Amino acid sequence: MFRQLYAAGPVVPVYYADGTYGDANDFSLGGGNNFNPQATIDFFNQKSLNYRINGNVYAELTIAKNFTFKTSLGGDFGQNEVRAYIPVYKATQGQQSTQSQLDVKRDETRNWIIENTLTYKNTFGSHNLTVLAGQTAQRRKSYFLNATAFDVPYSSDGDLYLTLGNADKRSVTDGGALTTYASYFGRVNYSFKDRYLLNATLRADAASQFFGGGDLWGYFPSVGAGWVISQEDFMKDQTVFNNLKLKASWGKVGNAGVPINPTTLTVTQNGGYVAILNGVAYTGKNVSTLVPSFLNWERTTGTDVGFEAAFLKNRLNIEAGFYNKRTEQAIFEIPVLTSIGTSSGNQIGNQADFQNRGFEFSATWRDTNESGLAYSISGNLGYNKNKVLSVVTGNNPIYAGGAGLSNGGLATRTIQGGAIGEFYGYEVAGIFQNATEIAASAQKGAKPGDFKYVDTDGNGIINGNDRIVLGNPNPTYSYGLSANLAYKNFDLTVDIQGLAGVDVYNANIASRFGNENFTKDFYDNRWHGEGTSTTYPSVNLGTTANSAPNSFYVEDGSYIRLRNVQLGYALPSLLVNKWKMQKLRFFLDAQNPVTLFGYKGFTPEVGGTPTNAGIDANVYPLQATYRFGVQVTF
């Protein structure tokens, strides 16, 4: 629906004078714009219901001096119900149905987790020691049931039942997933005189997704150390630091977030594979996906070094650190040739090793003045550099990022030495103004108003070898600013957040088919005759060479956002105590009310999987939320 709103032809009326829907086919706008968004809304009949309950119970038992045993049980149970109905109707040439259809879907989740820990805690002299050993068992189960019936009559939503449809055309499909996890872990925390700090952990995790191929068990150690310098004797007489601490850590974590049975080869069976032999129909099968022969845990090894410092009677606190995180055998999908006969164009596997390296800095000032105003102001800044260390394809790049691109091109590349999923395509040098420019160029088949691409290899031909790196969807800088103020019974919270050094690929521009609809920015700056523009092409985009991945579509994705602002007021204690309350507070809250950015799309926050991140193709914009609330404490 959002894509329809974005591309709908503005010359097509919502309704004609006789009350019928405006039809794009009456305006010869092309098959890609064969819809009226109002008709889509009017004939959309779908309802969804979600039920969810989750909880946790635990018990602690002191079984001996310094020993505590804890057991906990948690569960998460949910059900999602969707009922969709398409009536018999005709709104436009491309929006009509000659047969009613009812779809009913049920999705269930049944998840539970059990955790048992034994903790030993003791203090002897200047030594503090805590030792923990634990075990976790977890199961995640899902099940879906989809049913479809045709020729279902409609009088009201309460009468929509599958049994009222054509019995010969009813269909039911179901399926599910079951994953289990087993973990054993231990942790040791030790401190001496609250001055020298040490912690060490070891986890052993098993996930059913890796059963039958790869390493079923993953082992993940970590160690951290701290030195509180301000507690040393030689720091007692100094007046600069209220606290000064050096810290460092190293550790490994694992990621088991992969589909179930990722190494199991599956096949599909449908009417397209039927063969007639001697008058008898035989249904064939086809390999639906390519799967790896084995799959290993995705592991991330991280090293952190930093410090904490407090000054001016602990009113100013500063924390800074350097980190280096290396992800090994990263798990994600890469495209494969569909010509080999599979129904899926992707294959999951351990595809690459990459590194994220950078630093983080934060500072907080908090104080209370003589008038009773208590406040704190915090700021943070982060820098990150992403780099691919190796890929499973060796020196051959992994190309991806084709979703939503109108000409079928691939807009991202992952290669050793570059950033993961970096934008890749042609560099635009300008716009062809006339036939003379085209004749003297490497693009003999171009037309005036087309993009003029840079012949990077200088061979007089524009082809795939001329593509270059165009941008990076991985942010380089992140920052934030927050403030908290409290005066008497009033309080105010403000939270600001942003990103810089990040790019977005605006695939929406090239999704226009012919001349149906464009943004005002494109309309005002488009090429529509010699000399009218040297930066924007003509409206002849669609599936032409103009829609090939190129630098025109790559834009700065930096932004700054007022993420949250909240104003609260608490009634006086003497009043609420009469009502047997401890606190009664009213508040007004706005989440994401303002976002400032230069990107020409609706939102610079696009997201996506590692090799498909940052491509804006039908991305719904972030919504603002405004709330009024009451908090009561008894």
CSV table of C-alpha atoms in Angstrom, one decimal, residues 298 330-333 352 354 386 400-401 412-414 419-422 473-474 607-614:
chain,number,residue,atom,x,y,z
A,298,GLU,CA,28.8,-17.2,14.4
A,330,ALA,CA,29.1,-14.5,10.1
A,331,ILE,CA,25.8,-16.1,9.1
A,332,PHE,CA,23.7,-14.4,6.5
A,333,GLU,CA,22.2,-15.2,3.0
A,352,ALA,CA,32.4,-13.7,6.0
A,354,PHE,CA,34.4,-8.7,9.6
A,386,ASN,CA,33.5,-1.6,9.7
A,400,ALA,CA,23.5,-8.3,-3.2
A,401,GLY,CA,21.0,-5.5,-2.6
A,412,THR,CA,25.8,-3.6,-2.8
A,413,ARG,CA,29.1,-5.4,-2.7
A,414,THR,CA,30.9,-7.2,0.1
A,419,ALA,CA,32.8,-2.4,4.4
A,420,ILE,CA,30.1,-5.1,4.6
A,421,GLY,CA,27.3,-4.3,2.1
A,422,GLU,CA,28.9,-1.2,0.7
A,473,PRO,CA,25.4,2.0,4.9
A,474,ASN,CA,27.3,1.4,8.2
A,607,GLY,CA,18.0,-1.0,8.2
A,608,GLY,CA,18.2,-4.4,6.5
A,609,THR,CA,20.3,-7.5,6.6
A,610,PRO,CA,24.2,-7.2,6.4
A,611,THR,CA,24.4,-7.2,2.6
A,612,ASN,CA,21.1,-5.5,2.0
A,613,ALA,CA,21.2,-2.7,4.5
A,614,GLY,CA,20.4,0.9,3.7
